[in-house]
Structures are given as structure tokens and as C-alpha cells.
PDB file of C-alpha atoms in Angstrom:
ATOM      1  CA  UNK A  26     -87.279  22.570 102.491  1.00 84.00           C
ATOM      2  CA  UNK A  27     -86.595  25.206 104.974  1.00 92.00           C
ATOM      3  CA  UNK A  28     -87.632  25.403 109.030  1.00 93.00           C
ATOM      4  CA  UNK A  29     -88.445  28.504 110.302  1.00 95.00           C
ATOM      5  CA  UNK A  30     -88.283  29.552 114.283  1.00 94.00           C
ATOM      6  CA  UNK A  31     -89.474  32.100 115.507  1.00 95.00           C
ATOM      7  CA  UNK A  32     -86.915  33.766 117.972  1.00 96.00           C
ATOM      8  CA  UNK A  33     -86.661  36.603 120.440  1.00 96.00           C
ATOM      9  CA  UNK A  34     -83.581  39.454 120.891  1.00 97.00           C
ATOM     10  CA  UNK A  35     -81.483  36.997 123.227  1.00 96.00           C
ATOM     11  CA  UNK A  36     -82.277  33.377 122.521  1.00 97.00           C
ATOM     12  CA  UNK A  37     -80.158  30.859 119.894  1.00 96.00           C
ATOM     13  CA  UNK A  38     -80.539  28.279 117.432  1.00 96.00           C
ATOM     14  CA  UNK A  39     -78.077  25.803 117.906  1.00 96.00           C
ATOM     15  CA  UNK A  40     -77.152  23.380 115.165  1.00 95.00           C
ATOM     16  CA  UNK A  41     -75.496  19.960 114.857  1.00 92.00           C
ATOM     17  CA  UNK A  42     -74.728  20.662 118.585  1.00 94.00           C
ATOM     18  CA  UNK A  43     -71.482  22.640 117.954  1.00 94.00           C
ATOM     19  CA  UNK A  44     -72.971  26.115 115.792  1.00 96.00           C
ATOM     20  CA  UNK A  45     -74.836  28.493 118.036  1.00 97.00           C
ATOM     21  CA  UNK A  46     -76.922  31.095 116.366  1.00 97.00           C
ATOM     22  CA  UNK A  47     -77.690  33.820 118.572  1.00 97.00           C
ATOM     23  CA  UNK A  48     -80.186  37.201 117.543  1.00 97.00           C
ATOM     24  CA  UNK A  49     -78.784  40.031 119.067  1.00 97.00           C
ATOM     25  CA  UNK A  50     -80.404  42.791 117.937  1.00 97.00           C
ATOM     26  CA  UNK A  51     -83.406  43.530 116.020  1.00 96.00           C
ATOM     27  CA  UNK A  52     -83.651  47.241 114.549  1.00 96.00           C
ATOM     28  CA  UNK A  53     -86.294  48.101 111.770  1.00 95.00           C
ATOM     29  CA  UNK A  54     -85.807  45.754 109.034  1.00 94.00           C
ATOM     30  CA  UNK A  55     -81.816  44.583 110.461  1.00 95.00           C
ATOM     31  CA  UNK A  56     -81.590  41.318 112.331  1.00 95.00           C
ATOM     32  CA  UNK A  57     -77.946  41.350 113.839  1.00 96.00           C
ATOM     33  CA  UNK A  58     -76.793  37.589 114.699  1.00 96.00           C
ATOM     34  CA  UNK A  59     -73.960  36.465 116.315  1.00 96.00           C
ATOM     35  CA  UNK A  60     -72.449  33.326 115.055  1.00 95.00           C
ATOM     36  CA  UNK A  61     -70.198  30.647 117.400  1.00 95.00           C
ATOM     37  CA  UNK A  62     -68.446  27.973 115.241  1.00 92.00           C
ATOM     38  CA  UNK A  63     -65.605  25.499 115.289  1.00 88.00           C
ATOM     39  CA  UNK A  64     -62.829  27.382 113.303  1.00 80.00           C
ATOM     40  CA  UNK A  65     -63.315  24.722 110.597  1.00 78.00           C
ATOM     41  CA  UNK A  66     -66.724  26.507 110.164  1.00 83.00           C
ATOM     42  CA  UNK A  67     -66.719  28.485 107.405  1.00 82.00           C
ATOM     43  CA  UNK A  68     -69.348  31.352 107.796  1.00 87.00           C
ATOM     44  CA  UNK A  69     -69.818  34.083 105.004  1.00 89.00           C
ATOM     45  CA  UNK A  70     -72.676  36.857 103.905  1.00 91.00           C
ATOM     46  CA  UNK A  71     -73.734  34.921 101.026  1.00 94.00           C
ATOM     47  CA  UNK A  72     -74.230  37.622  98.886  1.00 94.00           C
ATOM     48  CA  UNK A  73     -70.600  38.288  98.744  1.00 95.00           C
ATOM     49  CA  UNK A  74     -69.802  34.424  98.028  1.00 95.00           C
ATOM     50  CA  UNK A  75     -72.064  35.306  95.333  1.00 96.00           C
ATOM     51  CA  UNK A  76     -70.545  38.393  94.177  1.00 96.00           C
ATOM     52  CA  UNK A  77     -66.779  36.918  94.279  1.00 97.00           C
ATOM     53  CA  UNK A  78     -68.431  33.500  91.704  1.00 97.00           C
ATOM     54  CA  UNK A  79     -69.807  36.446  89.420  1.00 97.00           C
ATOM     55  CA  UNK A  80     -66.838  37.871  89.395  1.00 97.00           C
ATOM     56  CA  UNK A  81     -64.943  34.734  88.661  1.00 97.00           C
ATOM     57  CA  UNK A  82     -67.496  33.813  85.868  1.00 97.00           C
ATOM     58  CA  UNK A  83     -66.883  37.434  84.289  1.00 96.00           C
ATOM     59  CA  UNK A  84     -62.816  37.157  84.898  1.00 96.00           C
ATOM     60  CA  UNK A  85     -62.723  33.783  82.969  1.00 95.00           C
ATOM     61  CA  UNK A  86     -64.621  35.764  80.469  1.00 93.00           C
ATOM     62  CA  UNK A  87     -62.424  38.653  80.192  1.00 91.00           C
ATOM     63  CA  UNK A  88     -59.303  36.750  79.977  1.00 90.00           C
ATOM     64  CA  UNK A  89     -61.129  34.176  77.312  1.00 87.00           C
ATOM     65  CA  UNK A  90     -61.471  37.636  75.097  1.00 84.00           C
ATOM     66  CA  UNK A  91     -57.957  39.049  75.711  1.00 78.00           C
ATOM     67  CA  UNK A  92     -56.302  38.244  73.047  1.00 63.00           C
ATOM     68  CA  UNK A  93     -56.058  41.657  71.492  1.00 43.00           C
ATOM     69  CA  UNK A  94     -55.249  43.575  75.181  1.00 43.00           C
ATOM     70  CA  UNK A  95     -53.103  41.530  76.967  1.00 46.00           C
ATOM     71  CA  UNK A  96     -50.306  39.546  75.236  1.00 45.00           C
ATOM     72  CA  UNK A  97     -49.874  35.575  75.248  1.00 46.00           C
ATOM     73  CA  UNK A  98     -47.223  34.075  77.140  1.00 48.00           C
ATOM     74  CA  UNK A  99     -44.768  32.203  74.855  1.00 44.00           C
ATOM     75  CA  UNK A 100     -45.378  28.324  74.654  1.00 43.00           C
ATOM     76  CA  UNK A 101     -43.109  26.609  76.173  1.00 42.00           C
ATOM     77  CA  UNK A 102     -42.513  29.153  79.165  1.00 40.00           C
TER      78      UNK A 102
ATOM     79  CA  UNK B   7     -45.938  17.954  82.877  1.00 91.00           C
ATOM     80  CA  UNK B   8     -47.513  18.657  79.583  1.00 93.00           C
ATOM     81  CA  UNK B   9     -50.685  20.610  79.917  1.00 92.00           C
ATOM     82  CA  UNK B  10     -53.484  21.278  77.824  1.00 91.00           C
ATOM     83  CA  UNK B  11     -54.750  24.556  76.761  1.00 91.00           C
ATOM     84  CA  UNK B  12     -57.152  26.164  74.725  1.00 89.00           C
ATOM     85  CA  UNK B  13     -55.280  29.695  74.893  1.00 86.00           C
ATOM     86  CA  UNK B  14     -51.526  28.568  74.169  1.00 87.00           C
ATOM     87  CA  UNK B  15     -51.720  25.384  73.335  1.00 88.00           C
ATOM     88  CA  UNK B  16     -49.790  22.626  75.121  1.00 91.00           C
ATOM     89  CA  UNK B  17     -47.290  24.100  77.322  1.00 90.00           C
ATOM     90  CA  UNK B  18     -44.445  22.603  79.674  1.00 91.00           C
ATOM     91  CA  UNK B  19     -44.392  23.135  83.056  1.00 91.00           C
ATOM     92  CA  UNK B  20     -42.649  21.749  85.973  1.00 92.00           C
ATOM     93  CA  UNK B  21     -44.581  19.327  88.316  1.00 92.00           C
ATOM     94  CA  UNK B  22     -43.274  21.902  91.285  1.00 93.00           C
ATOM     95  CA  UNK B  23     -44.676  24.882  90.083  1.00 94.00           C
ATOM     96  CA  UNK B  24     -48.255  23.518  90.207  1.00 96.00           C
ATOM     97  CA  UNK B  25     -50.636  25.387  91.978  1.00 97.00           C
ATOM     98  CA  UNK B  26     -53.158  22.872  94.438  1.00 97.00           C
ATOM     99  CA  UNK B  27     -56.412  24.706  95.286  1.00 96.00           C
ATOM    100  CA  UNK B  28     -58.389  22.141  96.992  1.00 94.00           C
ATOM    101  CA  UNK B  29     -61.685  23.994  96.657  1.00 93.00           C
ATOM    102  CA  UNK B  30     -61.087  25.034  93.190  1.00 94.00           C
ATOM    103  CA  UNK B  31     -62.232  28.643  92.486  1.00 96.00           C
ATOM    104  CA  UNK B  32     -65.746  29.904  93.080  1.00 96.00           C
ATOM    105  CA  UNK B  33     -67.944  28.901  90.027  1.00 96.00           C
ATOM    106  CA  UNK B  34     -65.097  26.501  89.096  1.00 97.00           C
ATOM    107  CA  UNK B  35     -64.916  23.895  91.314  1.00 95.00           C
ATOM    108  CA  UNK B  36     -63.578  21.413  88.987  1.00 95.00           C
ATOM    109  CA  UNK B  37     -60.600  23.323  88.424  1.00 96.00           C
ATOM    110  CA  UNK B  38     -58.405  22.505  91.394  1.00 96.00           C
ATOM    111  CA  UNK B  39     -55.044  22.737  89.809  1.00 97.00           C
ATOM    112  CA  UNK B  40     -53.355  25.664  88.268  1.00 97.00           C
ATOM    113  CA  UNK B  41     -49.741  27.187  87.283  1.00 96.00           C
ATOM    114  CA  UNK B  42     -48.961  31.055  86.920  1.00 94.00           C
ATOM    115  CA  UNK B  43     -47.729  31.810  83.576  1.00 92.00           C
ATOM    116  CA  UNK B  44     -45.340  35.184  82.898  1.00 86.00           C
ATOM    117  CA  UNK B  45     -47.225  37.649  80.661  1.00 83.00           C
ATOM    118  CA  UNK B  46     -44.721  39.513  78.258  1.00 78.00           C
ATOM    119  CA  UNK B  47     -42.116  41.351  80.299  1.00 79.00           C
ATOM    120  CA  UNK B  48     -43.044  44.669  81.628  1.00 82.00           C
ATOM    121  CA  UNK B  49     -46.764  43.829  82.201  1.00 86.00           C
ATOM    122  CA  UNK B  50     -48.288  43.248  85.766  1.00 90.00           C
ATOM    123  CA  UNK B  51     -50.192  40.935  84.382  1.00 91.00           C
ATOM    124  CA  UNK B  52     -49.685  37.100  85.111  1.00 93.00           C
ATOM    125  CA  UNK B  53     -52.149  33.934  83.561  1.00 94.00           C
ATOM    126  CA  UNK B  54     -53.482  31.606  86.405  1.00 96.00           C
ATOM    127  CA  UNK B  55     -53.982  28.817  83.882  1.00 95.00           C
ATOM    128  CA  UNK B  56     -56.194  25.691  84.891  1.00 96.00           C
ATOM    129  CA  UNK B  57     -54.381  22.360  84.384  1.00 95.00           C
ATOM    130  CA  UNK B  58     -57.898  20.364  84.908  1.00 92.00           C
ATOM    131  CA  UNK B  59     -59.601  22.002  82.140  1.00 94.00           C
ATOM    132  CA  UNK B  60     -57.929  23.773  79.393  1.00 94.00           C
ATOM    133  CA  UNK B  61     -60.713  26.560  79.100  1.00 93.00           C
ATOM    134  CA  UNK B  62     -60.358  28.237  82.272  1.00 95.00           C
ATOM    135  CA  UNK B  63     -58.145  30.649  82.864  1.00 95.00           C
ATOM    136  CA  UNK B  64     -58.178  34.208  85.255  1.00 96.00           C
ATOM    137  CA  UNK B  65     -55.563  37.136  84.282  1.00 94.00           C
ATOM    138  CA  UNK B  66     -53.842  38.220  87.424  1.00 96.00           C
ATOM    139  CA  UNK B  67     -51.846  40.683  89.274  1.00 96.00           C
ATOM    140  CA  UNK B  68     -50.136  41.141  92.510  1.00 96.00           C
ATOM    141  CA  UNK B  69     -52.487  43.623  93.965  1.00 97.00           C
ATOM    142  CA  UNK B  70     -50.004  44.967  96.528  1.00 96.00           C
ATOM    143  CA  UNK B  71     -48.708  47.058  93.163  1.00 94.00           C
ATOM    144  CA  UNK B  72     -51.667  49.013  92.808  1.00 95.00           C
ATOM    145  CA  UNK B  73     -52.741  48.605  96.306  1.00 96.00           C
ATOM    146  CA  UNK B  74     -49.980  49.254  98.582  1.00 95.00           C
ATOM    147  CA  UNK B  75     -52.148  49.349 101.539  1.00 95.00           C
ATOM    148  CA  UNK B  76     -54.094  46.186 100.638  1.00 96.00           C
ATOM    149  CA  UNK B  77     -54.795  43.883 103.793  1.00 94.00           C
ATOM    150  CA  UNK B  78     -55.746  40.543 103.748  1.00 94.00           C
ATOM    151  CA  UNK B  79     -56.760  38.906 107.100  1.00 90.00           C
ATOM    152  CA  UNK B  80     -56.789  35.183 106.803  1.00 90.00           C
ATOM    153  CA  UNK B  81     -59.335  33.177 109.042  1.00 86.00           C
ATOM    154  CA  UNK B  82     -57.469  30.802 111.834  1.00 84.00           C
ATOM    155  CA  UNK B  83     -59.145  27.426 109.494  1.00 86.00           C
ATOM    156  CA  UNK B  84     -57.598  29.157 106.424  1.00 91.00           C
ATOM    157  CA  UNK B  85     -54.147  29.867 107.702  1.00 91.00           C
ATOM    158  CA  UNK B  86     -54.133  26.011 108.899  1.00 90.00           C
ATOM    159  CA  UNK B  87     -55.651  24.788 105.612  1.00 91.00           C
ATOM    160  CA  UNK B  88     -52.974  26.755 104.023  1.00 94.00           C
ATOM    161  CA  UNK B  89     -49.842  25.630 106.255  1.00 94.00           C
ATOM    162  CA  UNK B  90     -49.681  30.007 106.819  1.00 94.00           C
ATOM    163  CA  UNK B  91     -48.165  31.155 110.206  1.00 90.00           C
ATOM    164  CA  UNK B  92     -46.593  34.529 108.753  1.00 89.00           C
ATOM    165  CA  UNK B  93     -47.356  36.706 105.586  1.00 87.00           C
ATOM    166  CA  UNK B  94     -43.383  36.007 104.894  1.00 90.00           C
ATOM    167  CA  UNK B  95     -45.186  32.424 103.653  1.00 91.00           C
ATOM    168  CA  UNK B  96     -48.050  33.897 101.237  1.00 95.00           C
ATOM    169  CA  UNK B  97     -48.321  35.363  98.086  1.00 96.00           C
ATOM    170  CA  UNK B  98     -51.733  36.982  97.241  1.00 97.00           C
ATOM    171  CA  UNK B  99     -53.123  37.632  93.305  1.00 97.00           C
ATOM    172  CA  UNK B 100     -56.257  38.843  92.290  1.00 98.00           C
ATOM    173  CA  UNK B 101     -58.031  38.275  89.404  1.00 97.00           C
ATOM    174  CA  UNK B 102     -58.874  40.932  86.707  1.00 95.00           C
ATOM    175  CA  UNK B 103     -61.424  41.826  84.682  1.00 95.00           C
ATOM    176  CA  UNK B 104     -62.441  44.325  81.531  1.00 91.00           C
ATOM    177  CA  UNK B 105     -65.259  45.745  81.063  1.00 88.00           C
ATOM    178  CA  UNK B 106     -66.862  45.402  77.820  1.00 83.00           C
ATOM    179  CA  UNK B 107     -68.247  48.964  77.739  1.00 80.00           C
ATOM    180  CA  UNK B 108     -66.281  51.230  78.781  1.00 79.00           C
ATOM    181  CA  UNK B 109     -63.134  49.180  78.524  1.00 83.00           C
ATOM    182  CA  UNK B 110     -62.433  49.714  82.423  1.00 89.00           C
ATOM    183  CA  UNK B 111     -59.779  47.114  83.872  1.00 91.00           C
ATOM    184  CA  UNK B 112     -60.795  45.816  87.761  1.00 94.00           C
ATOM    185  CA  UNK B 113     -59.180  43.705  90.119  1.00 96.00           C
ATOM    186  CA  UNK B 114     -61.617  41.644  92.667  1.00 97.00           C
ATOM    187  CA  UNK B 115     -60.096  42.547  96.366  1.00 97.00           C
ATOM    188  CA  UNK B 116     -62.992  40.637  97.910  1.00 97.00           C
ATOM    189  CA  UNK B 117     -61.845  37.158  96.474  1.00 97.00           C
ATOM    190  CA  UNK B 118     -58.275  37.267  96.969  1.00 98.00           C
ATOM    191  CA  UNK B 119     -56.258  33.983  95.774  1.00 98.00           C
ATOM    192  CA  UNK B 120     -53.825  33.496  98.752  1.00 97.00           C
ATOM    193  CA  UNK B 121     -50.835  31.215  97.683  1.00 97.00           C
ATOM    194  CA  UNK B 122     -48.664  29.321 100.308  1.00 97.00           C
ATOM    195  CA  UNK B 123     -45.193  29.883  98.636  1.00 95.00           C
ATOM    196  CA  UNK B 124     -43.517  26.930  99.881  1.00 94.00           C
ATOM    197  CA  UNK B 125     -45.727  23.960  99.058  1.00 95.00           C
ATOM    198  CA  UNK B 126     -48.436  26.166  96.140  1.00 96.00           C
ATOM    199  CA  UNK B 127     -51.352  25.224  98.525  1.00 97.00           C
ATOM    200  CA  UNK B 128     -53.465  28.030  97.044  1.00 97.00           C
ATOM    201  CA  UNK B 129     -56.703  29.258  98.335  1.00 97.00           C
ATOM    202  CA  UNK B 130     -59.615  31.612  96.728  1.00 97.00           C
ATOM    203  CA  UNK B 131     -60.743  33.383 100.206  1.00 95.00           C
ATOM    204  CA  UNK B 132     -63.587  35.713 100.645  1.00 95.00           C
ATOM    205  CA  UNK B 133     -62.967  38.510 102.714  1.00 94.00           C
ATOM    206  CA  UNK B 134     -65.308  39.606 105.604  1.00 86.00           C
ATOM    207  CA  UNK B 135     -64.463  43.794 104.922  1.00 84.00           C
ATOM    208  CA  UNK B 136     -66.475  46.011 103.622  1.00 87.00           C
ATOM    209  CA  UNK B 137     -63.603  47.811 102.482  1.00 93.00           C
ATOM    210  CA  UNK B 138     -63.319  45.705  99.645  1.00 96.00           C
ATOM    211  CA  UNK B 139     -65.174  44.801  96.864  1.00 96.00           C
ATOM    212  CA  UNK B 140     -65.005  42.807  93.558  1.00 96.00           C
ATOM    213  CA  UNK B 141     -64.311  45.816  91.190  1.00 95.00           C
ATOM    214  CA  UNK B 142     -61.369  48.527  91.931  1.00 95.00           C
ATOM    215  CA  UNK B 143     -60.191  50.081  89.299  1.00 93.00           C
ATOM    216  CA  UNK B 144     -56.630  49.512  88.281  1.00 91.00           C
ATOM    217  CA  UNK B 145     -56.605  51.009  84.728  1.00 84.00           C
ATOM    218  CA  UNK B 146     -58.864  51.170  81.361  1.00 79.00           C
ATOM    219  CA  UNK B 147     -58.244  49.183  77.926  1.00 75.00           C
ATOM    220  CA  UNK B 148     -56.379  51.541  75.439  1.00 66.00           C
ATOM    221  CA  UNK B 149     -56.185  54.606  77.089  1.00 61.00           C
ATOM    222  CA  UNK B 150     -53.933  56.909  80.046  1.00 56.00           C
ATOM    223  CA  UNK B 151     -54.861  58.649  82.723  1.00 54.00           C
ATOM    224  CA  UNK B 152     -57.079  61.123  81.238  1.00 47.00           C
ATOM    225  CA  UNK B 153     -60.126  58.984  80.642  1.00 52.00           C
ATOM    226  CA  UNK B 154     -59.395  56.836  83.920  1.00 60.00           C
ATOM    227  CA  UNK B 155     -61.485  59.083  85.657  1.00 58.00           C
ATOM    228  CA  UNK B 156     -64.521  57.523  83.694  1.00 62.00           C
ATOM    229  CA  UNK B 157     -64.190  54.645  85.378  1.00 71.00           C
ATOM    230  CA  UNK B 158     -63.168  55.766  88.652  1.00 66.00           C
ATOM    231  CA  UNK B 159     -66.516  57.893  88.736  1.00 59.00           C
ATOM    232  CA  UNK B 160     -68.350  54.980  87.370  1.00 54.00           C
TER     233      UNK B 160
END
């Protein structure tokens, strides 16, 4: 389930008392928001969170095929 | 310790050169334990292997050898997680991929692996720059510099 609020250029969302959300610009289709969080708050675009587990996914892949490109290590090493 | 691997086997490694990524790697969460295996000699390439599940593995490189003017900046909550006050403490590898068409070989600067290298607390971080992205070209499958440029255009 999701809430949505409505907010204006200037007000914030504040969340578990401690994250403050604030909308500081609105321009076209852009929403520009400014984020306050304890440093133990990690805060990322999700689409690159995204992008870096696709490219994990497809990394795995590559080095599950790599047999014939890149040589084994000996056993043992 | 004697780990299990689909790719070479069983292999011996030495408690201390365990790698301990408490988050695991994105997509692989279960994996929170890995070791760095040597490629043959004269590659860049290294094997982050996964002790918890003997499937997973990344190839890696240092990416300061293609990249000399790579930057990481790590977040104040990631240096502490990582026991990191100077870059004197980290190493950095990023993982590589091939393409299946065009045989292009990537590295993924976005989703740097940052390695404390006194304790191997390791950490996949995402980087806030849009300098960086998932796929820069370090070479292509098979070939020299002549049909890089396919990829580089690509």
C-alpha cells in the first residue's frame, strides 16, 4: 500500500521522526527533493540500485560462460 | 578452509583471506562471503568466488588499470561500516561482463566492490555520479584494437 501527500515547493514529509523530505523545486515534469538523514540512512535513485543488481545478475552470467575466454585459476591456489 | 565450487572444484584457501560482505552483493544477498582467486599470470582478471554458494562467482579487475582517473567517494556510514579513514586502507574491484553479441568486455563503475585491506570487510557500494555507469568498455572477446571501436560507439 502506498500514501500519497500532496505537497507544495517548500514544505516536508518527515518520517520515523529523524528523515525529512523536503520538495524544492518543481520544473515541468522534475520534482527536485532534498533529503536529511542520519548517516546510517542509506538513500539511492533506485533505478541505479536497479541497474548495478542487473548488472550483477549479467556478471555472474558472464563469468558462469567463461570458460573458453578467460582461463581457470589452478585448484589448489 | 575447503570451499566448494562449481567452477574449480574444491579449492583451499586460508581462513584470512576471506572476504566478509555483510550485505552480500546486489541480487545475491545470500552470498556474504567471498575470496579473490589469481587468474593465470599476465591477465587483469581476478575470480571473486562465493564461499556461501558454489555457483556464484563475478570476474574482476582493479579498475584503477584501465581507469586511472577513477574516483570513488565513499559515504561517511560506508567508510564506518567499512573501518575506512584513508584510501591507503581500500582496495576497489569491479566486476566484468561480456557481451554475448558483439563480444564487448565492460566493467560496472557504478557498483564498485570497496575492500577494507586490513580486516576483508568488503562492500558492493553504489555510487551517486553520473559519471559512471554499469558498462565502460575495457576491451572485446577475441579481438585488438581495431574492432574496439565497435563497442566504444555502441
Amino acid at each position: 500500500m502506498m500514501l500519497v501527500l500532496a505537497r507544495k515547493v517548500g514544505q516536508r514529509i518527515v518520517i520515523a521522526g529523524n528523515i525529512e523530505i523536503t520538495v524544492v523545486e518543481i520544473r515541468g515534469e522534475q520534482v527536485r527533493l532534498g533529503i536529511t538523514a542520519p548517516r546510517n540512512i542509506a538513500v539511492h535513485r533506485k533505478e541505479l540500485l536497479e541497474q548495478v543488481t542487473q548488472e550483477n545478475i549479467e556478471a555472474a552470467a558472464t563469468a558462469h560462460d567463461a570458460e573458453n575466454s578467460i582461463s581457470a585459476p589452478a585448484k589448489g591456489e | 578452509m575447503i570451499i566448494n565450487t562449481t567452477r574449480f572444484g574444491e579449492i583451499e584457501v586460508s581462513d584470512a583471506s576471506v572476504l566478509h560482505m555483510a550485505e552480500g552483493m546486489l541480487g545475491f544477498e545470500w552470498c556474504k562471503r567471498f575470496v579473490l582467486l589469481e587468474d593465470k599470470p599476465n591477465t587483469p582478471f581476478k575470480w571473486l568466488q562465493a564461499v556461501d554458494d558454489p555457483a556464484v562467482a563475478f570476474i574482476v579487475i582493479n579498475p584503477m588499470e584501465f581507469f586511472p582517473d577513477y574516483e570513488v567517494e565513499l559515504a561517511d556510514d560506508e567508510a564506518e561500516m567499512l573501518g575506512i579513514t584513508n584510501a591507503e586502507d581500500a582496495a576497489v574491484v569491479t566486476t566484468v561482463t561480456i557481451d554475448k553479441n558483439e563480444g564487448c568486455v565492460t566493467t560496472n563503475l557504478l557498483g564498485p566492490i570497496i575492500i577494507n585491506s586490513h580486516d576483508l570487510k568488503a562492500k558492493q557500494i553504489v555510487l551517486n555520479d553520473d559519471k559512471y555507469g554499469t558498462k565502460h568498455v575495457i576491451g572485446q572477446k577475441g579481438s585488438k584494437d581495431a574492432t574496439l571501436q565497435a563497442c566504444k560507439a555502441a
